[in-house]
Short mmCIF file of C-alpha atoms and ligand atoms in Angstrom, two decimals:
data_model
loop_
_atom_site.label_atom_id
_atom_site.label_comp_id
_atom_site.label_asym_id
_atom_site.label_seq_id
_atom_site.Cartn_x
_atom_site.Cartn_y
_atom_site.Cartn_z
CA MET A 1 -205.51 73.62 -77.63
CA SER A 2 -202.15 75.58 -76.96
CA HIS A 3 -201.18 78.47 -79.48
CA TYR A 4 -198.10 76.53 -80.28
CA GLY A 5 -200.40 73.35 -81.03
CA GLN A 6 -202.72 75.52 -83.41
CA ARG A 7 -199.51 76.83 -84.96
CA GLU A 8 -198.12 73.27 -85.90
CA LEU A 9 -201.78 72.25 -87.00
CA GLY A 10 -201.71 75.31 -89.53
CA LEU A 11 -197.82 74.90 -90.77
CA LEU A 12 -197.11 71.26 -90.38
CA ALA A 13 -197.56 68.36 -92.76
CA PRO A 14 -199.52 65.29 -91.46
CA TYR A 15 -196.18 63.44 -91.55
CA ALA A 16 -194.54 65.73 -89.11
CA MET A 17 -194.05 65.25 -85.70
CA ARG A 18 -196.28 67.19 -83.52
CA SER A 19 -195.96 68.15 -79.91
CA VAL A 20 -199.36 67.30 -78.95
CA ASP A 21 -198.40 63.69 -79.64
CA SER A 22 -195.10 63.35 -77.90
CA ALA A 23 -194.68 60.85 -75.12
CA GLY A 24 -193.53 63.41 -72.86
CA ARG A 25 -190.86 63.56 -70.47
CA ASP A 26 -189.47 61.09 -67.69
CA HIS A 27 -190.38 63.63 -65.21
CA PRO A 28 -193.53 65.30 -65.85
CA GLU A 29 -193.92 69.19 -65.96
CA PRO A 30 -196.81 71.35 -66.41
CA GLU A 31 -196.98 72.62 -70.12
CA HIS A 32 -195.31 76.17 -70.44
CA ASP A 33 -197.50 79.19 -71.10
CA TYR A 34 -196.01 80.10 -74.60
CA ARG A 35 -193.13 77.84 -75.39
CA GLY A 36 -193.91 74.27 -76.78
CA PRO A 37 -192.11 71.10 -75.53
CA PHE A 38 -189.49 70.80 -78.50
CA GLN A 39 -188.67 74.63 -78.06
CA ARG A 40 -188.06 74.06 -74.36
CA ASP A 41 -185.99 70.93 -75.47
CA ARG A 42 -183.87 73.25 -77.64
CA ASP A 43 -183.63 75.85 -75.04
CA ARG A 44 -182.39 73.34 -72.44
CA VAL A 45 -179.92 71.98 -74.92
CA VAL A 46 -178.53 75.38 -75.63
CA HIS A 47 -178.31 76.37 -71.75
CA SER A 48 -176.47 73.36 -70.81
CA ALA A 49 -172.77 73.17 -69.81
CA ALA A 50 -171.76 70.63 -72.38
CA PHE A 51 -173.02 72.87 -75.41
CA ARG A 52 -171.26 75.84 -74.23
CA ARG A 53 -168.19 73.65 -73.93
CA LEU A 54 -168.54 72.52 -77.58
CA ASN A 55 -166.85 75.82 -78.42
CA GLY A 56 -163.67 74.44 -77.02
CA LYS A 57 -163.73 71.10 -78.72
CA THR A 58 -162.05 70.05 -82.19
CA GLN A 59 -164.26 69.31 -84.92
CA VAL A 60 -161.37 68.19 -87.54
CA PHE A 61 -158.66 70.86 -86.89
CA THR A 62 -157.03 71.36 -83.48
CA GLY A 63 -156.45 74.74 -81.83
CA ASN A 64 -152.35 74.69 -82.96
CA MET A 65 -153.71 74.96 -86.57
CA GLY A 66 -155.15 78.30 -85.87
CA ASP A 67 -158.74 79.64 -84.74
CA TYR A 68 -160.25 80.51 -87.89
CA HIS A 69 -161.53 76.89 -88.66
CA ARG A 70 -164.70 75.06 -87.25
CA THR A 71 -165.10 74.07 -83.82
CA ARG A 72 -167.71 71.69 -82.60
CA LEU A 73 -170.04 74.21 -81.63
CA THR A 74 -169.87 76.08 -85.07
CA HIS A 75 -170.18 72.86 -86.83
CA THR A 76 -173.46 72.36 -84.75
CA MET A 77 -174.81 75.59 -85.40
CA GLU A 78 -174.23 74.91 -89.25
CA VAL A 79 -175.85 71.48 -89.02
CA ALA A 80 -178.87 73.06 -87.40
CA SER A 81 -179.24 75.92 -89.90
CA ILE A 82 -179.43 73.55 -92.58
CA ALA A 83 -181.67 71.17 -90.98
CA ARG A 84 -184.18 73.72 -90.19
CA THR A 85 -184.11 74.68 -93.72
CA ILE A 86 -184.87 71.30 -95.06
CA GLY A 87 -187.26 70.67 -92.30
CA ARG A 88 -189.41 73.83 -92.71
CA THR A 89 -189.44 73.27 -96.47
CA LEU A 90 -190.59 69.57 -96.12
CA ARG A 91 -192.86 71.12 -93.24
CA LEU A 92 -191.59 68.92 -90.63
CA ASN A 93 -191.51 70.07 -86.88
CA GLU A 94 -188.73 72.82 -87.14
CA ASP A 95 -188.40 73.32 -83.20
CA LEU A 96 -187.87 69.46 -82.99
CA VAL A 97 -185.46 69.24 -85.94
CA GLU A 98 -183.70 72.27 -84.15
CA ALA A 99 -183.65 70.30 -80.91
CA MET A 100 -182.22 67.44 -82.54
CA ALA A 101 -179.62 69.20 -84.39
CA LEU A 102 -178.18 71.18 -81.51
CA LEU A 103 -177.82 67.99 -79.40
CA HIS A 104 -176.48 65.62 -81.94
CA ASP A 105 -172.65 66.14 -81.10
CA ILE A 106 -172.95 67.14 -77.71
CA GLY A 107 -171.30 64.02 -76.42
CA HIS A 108 -168.26 64.75 -78.46
CA PRO A 109 -165.14 64.26 -76.18
CA PRO A 110 -161.99 66.76 -76.73
CA PHE A 111 -159.83 66.33 -79.67
CA GLY A 112 -162.72 64.90 -82.04
CA HIS A 113 -162.59 61.69 -83.18
CA ALA A 114 -159.14 61.08 -82.09
CA GLY A 115 -160.23 61.55 -78.51
CA GLU A 116 -163.40 59.07 -79.03
CA ASP A 117 -161.02 56.46 -80.51
CA VAL A 118 -158.69 56.53 -77.20
CA LEU A 119 -161.41 56.54 -74.86
CA ASP A 120 -163.11 53.76 -76.71
CA GLU A 121 -159.99 51.43 -76.38
CA CYS A 122 -159.30 52.53 -72.73
CA LEU A 123 -163.14 51.07 -72.02
CA GLU A 124 -162.60 48.08 -74.40
CA ALA A 125 -163.31 45.46 -71.66
CA ASP A 126 -166.13 47.70 -70.17
CA GLY A 127 -168.41 48.15 -73.43
CA GLY A 128 -166.62 50.80 -75.20
CA PHE A 129 -167.28 54.45 -75.54
CA SER A 130 -169.12 56.37 -78.20
CA HIS A 131 -169.89 60.22 -78.32
CA ASN A 132 -173.63 59.15 -79.15
CA GLN A 133 -173.89 57.30 -76.17
CA PHE A 134 -172.20 59.71 -73.96
CA ALA A 135 -174.47 62.54 -75.34
CA LEU A 136 -177.61 60.33 -73.40
CA THR A 137 -175.50 60.16 -70.12
CA LEU A 138 -174.73 64.06 -70.49
CA VAL A 139 -178.33 64.81 -70.71
CA GLN A 140 -179.93 62.20 -68.65
CA GLU A 141 -177.35 62.01 -65.73
CA LEU A 142 -174.57 64.71 -65.75
CA GLU A 143 -176.40 67.88 -66.56
CA ARG A 144 -177.84 69.12 -63.34
CA PRO A 145 -179.96 72.05 -63.74
CA TYR A 146 -182.93 71.06 -61.68
CA PRO A 147 -182.80 70.50 -57.97
CA THR A 148 -185.07 67.35 -57.80
CA PHE A 149 -183.89 65.11 -60.56
CA PRO A 150 -180.60 64.54 -62.78
CA GLY A 151 -180.65 65.67 -66.37
CA LEU A 152 -182.27 67.98 -68.77
CA ASN A 153 -185.65 66.08 -68.71
CA LEU A 154 -185.79 66.15 -72.30
CA SER A 155 -188.90 64.94 -74.46
CA ARG A 156 -189.08 61.14 -75.41
CA GLU A 157 -188.69 61.98 -78.95
CA LEU A 158 -185.17 63.67 -78.65
CA LEU A 159 -183.91 61.08 -76.64
CA ASN A 160 -185.10 58.21 -78.93
CA ALA A 161 -183.68 60.02 -81.73
CA GLN A 162 -180.26 60.16 -79.82
CA THR A 163 -180.60 56.45 -78.83
CA GLY A 164 -181.23 55.87 -82.50
CA ARG A 165 -177.70 57.44 -83.26
CA ALA A 166 -176.01 55.35 -80.52
CA HIS A 167 -177.54 52.05 -82.04
CA LYS A 168 -177.25 52.86 -85.63
CA ASP A 169 -176.83 49.18 -86.74
CA THR A 170 -180.01 47.93 -84.82
CA LYS A 171 -182.05 46.49 -87.79
CA GLU A 172 -185.86 47.65 -86.87
CA ARG A 173 -184.88 51.19 -86.54
CA GLN A 174 -187.87 53.61 -86.72
CA VAL A 175 -186.67 57.05 -87.00
CA LEU A 176 -188.67 60.12 -87.10
CA LEU A 177 -188.29 61.99 -90.29
CA GLU A 178 -186.98 65.01 -88.16
CA ALA A 179 -184.16 62.99 -87.01
CA GLN A 180 -183.41 61.89 -90.43
CA VAL A 181 -183.26 65.19 -91.64
CA VAL A 182 -180.38 65.96 -88.79
CA ASP A 183 -178.29 63.33 -90.18
CA ILE A 184 -178.23 64.37 -93.70
CA ALA A 185 -177.93 68.05 -92.73
CA ASP A 186 -174.92 66.86 -90.59
CA SER A 187 -173.31 65.09 -93.72
CA ILE A 188 -173.96 68.05 -95.99
CA THR A 189 -172.39 70.38 -93.48
CA TYR A 190 -169.45 68.71 -92.83
CA ASP A 191 -168.73 67.79 -96.50
CA ALA A 192 -169.10 71.26 -96.93
CA HIS A 193 -166.87 72.97 -94.43
CA ASP A 194 -164.35 70.47 -94.16
CA VAL A 195 -163.69 71.22 -97.84
CA ASP A 196 -163.47 74.85 -96.97
CA ASP A 197 -161.34 74.80 -94.00
CA ALA A 198 -158.70 72.16 -95.88
CA VAL A 199 -158.19 74.61 -98.51
CA LYS A 200 -158.14 77.53 -96.32
CA LEU A 201 -155.60 75.76 -94.06
CA ARG A 202 -153.81 74.73 -97.26
CA LEU A 203 -154.13 71.09 -96.94
CA LEU A 204 -155.18 70.82 -100.58
CA THR A 205 -156.02 73.15 -103.44
CA ILE A 206 -159.11 73.41 -105.35
CA ASP A 207 -157.42 72.26 -108.38
CA GLU A 208 -156.80 69.11 -106.72
CA LEU A 209 -160.34 68.60 -105.43
CA ALA A 210 -161.38 69.30 -109.01
CA GLU A 211 -160.76 65.80 -109.55
CA ILE A 212 -163.93 64.75 -107.93
CA PRO A 213 -167.06 64.68 -109.76
CA LEU A 214 -169.20 66.53 -107.31
CA ILE A 215 -166.69 69.37 -106.90
CA ARG A 216 -166.04 69.45 -110.70
CA GLU A 217 -169.61 70.13 -111.47
CA CYS A 218 -170.09 72.57 -108.79
CA LEU A 219 -167.04 74.51 -110.23
CA PHE A 220 -168.60 74.08 -113.69
CA ARG A 221 -171.99 75.84 -112.56
CA ILE A 222 -169.83 78.61 -110.75
CA ARG A 223 -167.73 79.30 -113.63
CA GLU A 224 -171.16 79.80 -115.81
CA ARG A 225 -172.17 82.56 -113.30
CA PHE A 226 -168.67 84.23 -112.70
CA LYS A 227 -166.18 83.87 -115.37
CA ASP A 228 -162.85 84.36 -113.80
CA ILE A 229 -163.35 83.73 -110.30
CA GLU A 230 -160.67 82.37 -108.38
CA GLY A 231 -158.90 82.39 -104.96
CA LYS A 232 -160.72 83.00 -101.91
CA ALA A 233 -164.11 83.92 -103.61
CA LEU A 234 -163.98 80.70 -105.34
CA ARG A 235 -163.47 78.63 -102.36
CA ARG A 236 -166.41 80.61 -100.55
CA THR A 237 -168.71 80.05 -103.65
CA LEU A 238 -167.83 76.42 -104.09
CA VAL A 239 -168.87 76.14 -100.38
CA HIS A 240 -172.59 77.58 -101.00
CA GLU A 241 -172.92 75.56 -104.04
CA LEU A 242 -171.83 72.25 -102.45
CA ILE A 243 -174.65 73.03 -99.98
CA ASP A 244 -177.10 74.25 -102.05
CA CYS A 245 -176.76 71.27 -104.75
CA GLN A 246 -176.95 68.61 -102.03
CA VAL A 247 -180.01 70.24 -99.96
CA SER A 248 -181.91 70.99 -103.21
CA ASN A 249 -181.20 67.10 -103.99
CA VAL A 250 -182.69 66.07 -100.64
CA LEU A 251 -185.84 68.29 -100.82
CA ALA A 252 -186.55 67.10 -104.60
CA THR A 253 -185.69 63.18 -103.48
CA SER A 254 -187.63 63.18 -100.25
CA GLN A 255 -190.64 65.55 -101.30
CA ALA A 256 -191.15 63.19 -104.35
CA ILE A 257 -191.57 60.11 -102.08
CA LEU A 258 -193.73 62.03 -99.48
CA ASN A 259 -196.13 63.19 -102.17
CA ALA A 260 -196.37 59.54 -103.63
CA ARG A 261 -197.75 58.32 -100.03
CA ASP A 262 -200.44 60.02 -98.09
CA PHE A 263 -199.22 59.49 -94.77
CA LYS A 264 -201.75 60.94 -92.34
CA THR A 265 -198.92 60.67 -88.95
CA ALA A 266 -195.56 60.86 -88.05
CA GLN A 267 -195.82 57.30 -86.77
CA ALA A 268 -197.19 56.10 -90.20
CA ALA A 269 -194.15 57.70 -92.10
CA CYS A 270 -191.82 56.27 -89.48
CA GLU A 271 -193.29 52.70 -89.66
CA ALA A 272 -193.34 52.63 -93.60
CA GLY A 273 -189.53 53.20 -93.34
CA ILE A 274 -189.49 56.23 -95.39
CA THR A 275 -185.81 57.81 -96.01
CA ILE A 276 -185.07 61.48 -96.05
CA ASN A 277 -181.74 61.26 -97.83
CA VAL A 278 -180.13 62.55 -101.06
CA SER A 279 -180.74 60.60 -104.32
CA SER A 280 -178.57 57.74 -104.94
CA PRO A 281 -176.43 59.21 -107.62
CA MET A 282 -175.74 62.01 -105.27
CA GLY A 283 -174.91 59.74 -102.38
CA GLU A 284 -172.38 57.99 -104.74
CA LYS A 285 -170.89 61.41 -105.62
CA LYS A 286 -171.04 62.39 -101.83
CA HIS A 287 -169.20 59.05 -101.17
CA GLU A 288 -166.30 60.08 -103.43
CA LEU A 289 -165.72 63.46 -102.00
CA GLU A 290 -165.67 62.09 -98.46
CA SER A 291 -163.14 59.11 -99.23
CA PHE A 292 -161.14 61.89 -100.81
CA LEU A 293 -161.28 63.86 -97.70
CA TYR A 294 -160.62 60.93 -95.49
CA HIS A 295 -157.36 60.15 -97.49
CA ARG A 296 -156.24 64.05 -98.14
CA VAL A 297 -157.52 65.63 -95.03
CA TYR A 298 -158.41 63.42 -91.95
CA ARG A 299 -155.30 61.40 -92.43
CA HIS A 300 -153.03 64.39 -93.69
CA GLU A 301 -149.77 64.69 -91.98
CA GLN A 302 -150.52 67.68 -89.92
CA VAL A 303 -153.83 66.16 -88.45
CA ILE A 304 -152.09 62.90 -87.85
CA VAL A 305 -149.40 64.64 -85.51
CA GLY A 306 -152.09 66.34 -83.62
CA ARG A 307 -154.25 63.32 -83.36
CA ARG A 308 -151.30 61.57 -81.84
CA SER A 309 -150.32 63.73 -79.26
CA ALA A 310 -154.08 64.21 -78.13
CA GLN A 311 -154.09 60.47 -77.78
CA GLN A 312 -151.03 60.13 -75.87
CA ARG A 313 -152.17 62.76 -73.57
CA LEU A 314 -155.45 61.36 -73.07
CA LEU A 315 -154.25 57.83 -72.46
CA ALA A 316 -151.70 59.37 -69.87
CA MET A 317 -154.44 61.00 -68.18
CA PHE A 318 -156.82 58.04 -68.09
CA ASP A 319 -154.35 56.02 -66.62
CA ALA A 320 -153.22 58.56 -63.78
CA LEU A 321 -156.91 58.97 -62.93
CA VAL A 322 -157.52 55.33 -62.77
CA GLU A 323 -154.59 54.84 -60.76
CA SER A 324 -155.65 57.76 -58.37
CA PRO A 325 -159.56 58.36 -58.61
CA ASP A 326 -159.20 60.71 -55.39
CA GLN A 327 -157.96 63.06 -58.00
CA LEU A 328 -161.41 63.28 -59.89
CA PRO A 329 -164.01 66.00 -58.95
CA LYS A 330 -166.60 65.15 -56.53
CA LYS A 331 -169.32 64.36 -59.26
CA TYR A 332 -167.31 61.98 -60.67
CA ARG A 333 -166.07 60.36 -57.68
CA ASP A 334 -169.56 59.66 -56.46
CA ARG A 335 -170.51 58.13 -60.02
CA ILE A 336 -167.53 55.25 -59.17
CA ASN A 337 -170.29 53.35 -57.39
CA THR A 338 -172.65 53.25 -60.15
CA VAL A 339 -170.60 53.17 -63.28
CA GLY A 340 -166.86 52.17 -62.09
CA THR A 341 -163.90 53.90 -61.87
CA ARG A 342 -162.68 53.39 -65.75
CA ARG A 343 -166.30 54.72 -66.86
CA SER A 344 -166.30 57.57 -64.47
CA VAL A 345 -162.60 58.50 -65.56
CA ALA A 346 -163.59 58.24 -69.62
CA ASP A 347 -166.61 60.43 -68.91
CA TYR A 348 -164.84 63.18 -66.89
CA LEU A 349 -162.47 63.15 -69.65
CA ALA A 350 -164.81 63.12 -72.41
CA SER A 351 -166.80 66.39 -70.72
CA MET A 352 -163.49 68.31 -71.09
CA THR A 353 -162.75 71.20 -73.53
CA ASP A 354 -159.47 70.59 -75.66
CA GLN A 355 -157.76 73.32 -73.65
CA TYR A 356 -159.09 72.22 -70.27
CA CYS A 357 -157.86 68.65 -70.87
CA LEU A 358 -154.26 69.94 -71.82
CA ASN A 359 -154.25 72.11 -68.78
CA GLN A 360 -155.25 69.04 -66.62
CA HIS A 361 -152.48 66.77 -68.19
CA GLN A 362 -149.92 69.46 -67.38
CA GLU A 363 -151.32 69.54 -63.66
CA HIS A 364 -151.81 65.52 -63.38
CA VAL A 365 -149.16 64.26 -65.66
CA SER A 366 -146.68 66.45 -67.15
CA ASP A 367 -145.77 68.35 -63.75
CA ARG A 368 -145.52 64.92 -61.92
CA GLY A 369 -143.63 63.09 -64.52
MG1 MG B 1 -172.02 66.24 -86.72
#
């Protein structure tokens, strides 16, 4: 057995996904001498062009609100960090968790959900647009690191997890525990960093946030440890505490479920519909925080203004390029035959960073207007 196979055998729980049980890749490849298949997946994601572009893509706050807040890339790195902690503690396959986490937001268009919403409207009659689906398009079609086939040729488990994200409403989902770890880590991460960024950007204060029970409880514990803590130190400690209490809750809740059952394989845990999540009381508290953030941060006047101008620009570019598809780069012109003009234009726009999109808008729309 390969040395990483032996390593997994020693370290992972029976319900973890082992690389030896992987369904493999669409284009079979020989094993690597010292990297396991999921390590290779992780590396392929990190070295992809789409991953690098996450650095220039909005998470929640756009570039005109400064550049000290999260981008889509730093969000992704934080998700990977938290997901690995949860995955390692539950003795799941940490390489797979990390690969899935780094992949999870790779399909986001520029300007965050504002960008996604407008592309979805543009493709309303053509099946719509979703960042989760576009992630699959990127890693299966648009990325071209290999000479003989398109895509990153990722392991089936990684592609299945991403397909599961794209079709969340499907009833009979069987989701690997590793993929569920990434989902809950994503939610813990944005709850915490959106609080951090929103307070730092002065969209709200910690006193205002304190009306939310989850925040109030965190502040209570913090003040028991640090009596007179205020300002930046309080904000930073609050972020730590928010992450810590939620991660601890996921671990306690999930470990209890896993201990109570005696799963011999990843497949068995999957088929039993085991859920890796926070407890339901914690879930309710998270929900209150998230709806507060929705109204007070994501719908804040400053965020909405940025949202509107981003949407107008994307819409104008979509119309201009559908009108003159000869303006598309060759790669996207070639795709018109297989996916149609509108989808190819939307994919091109979705692949852009915020700044590239602004520059292209200037070139294709403003300067001609
Ligand atoms: Mg995310």
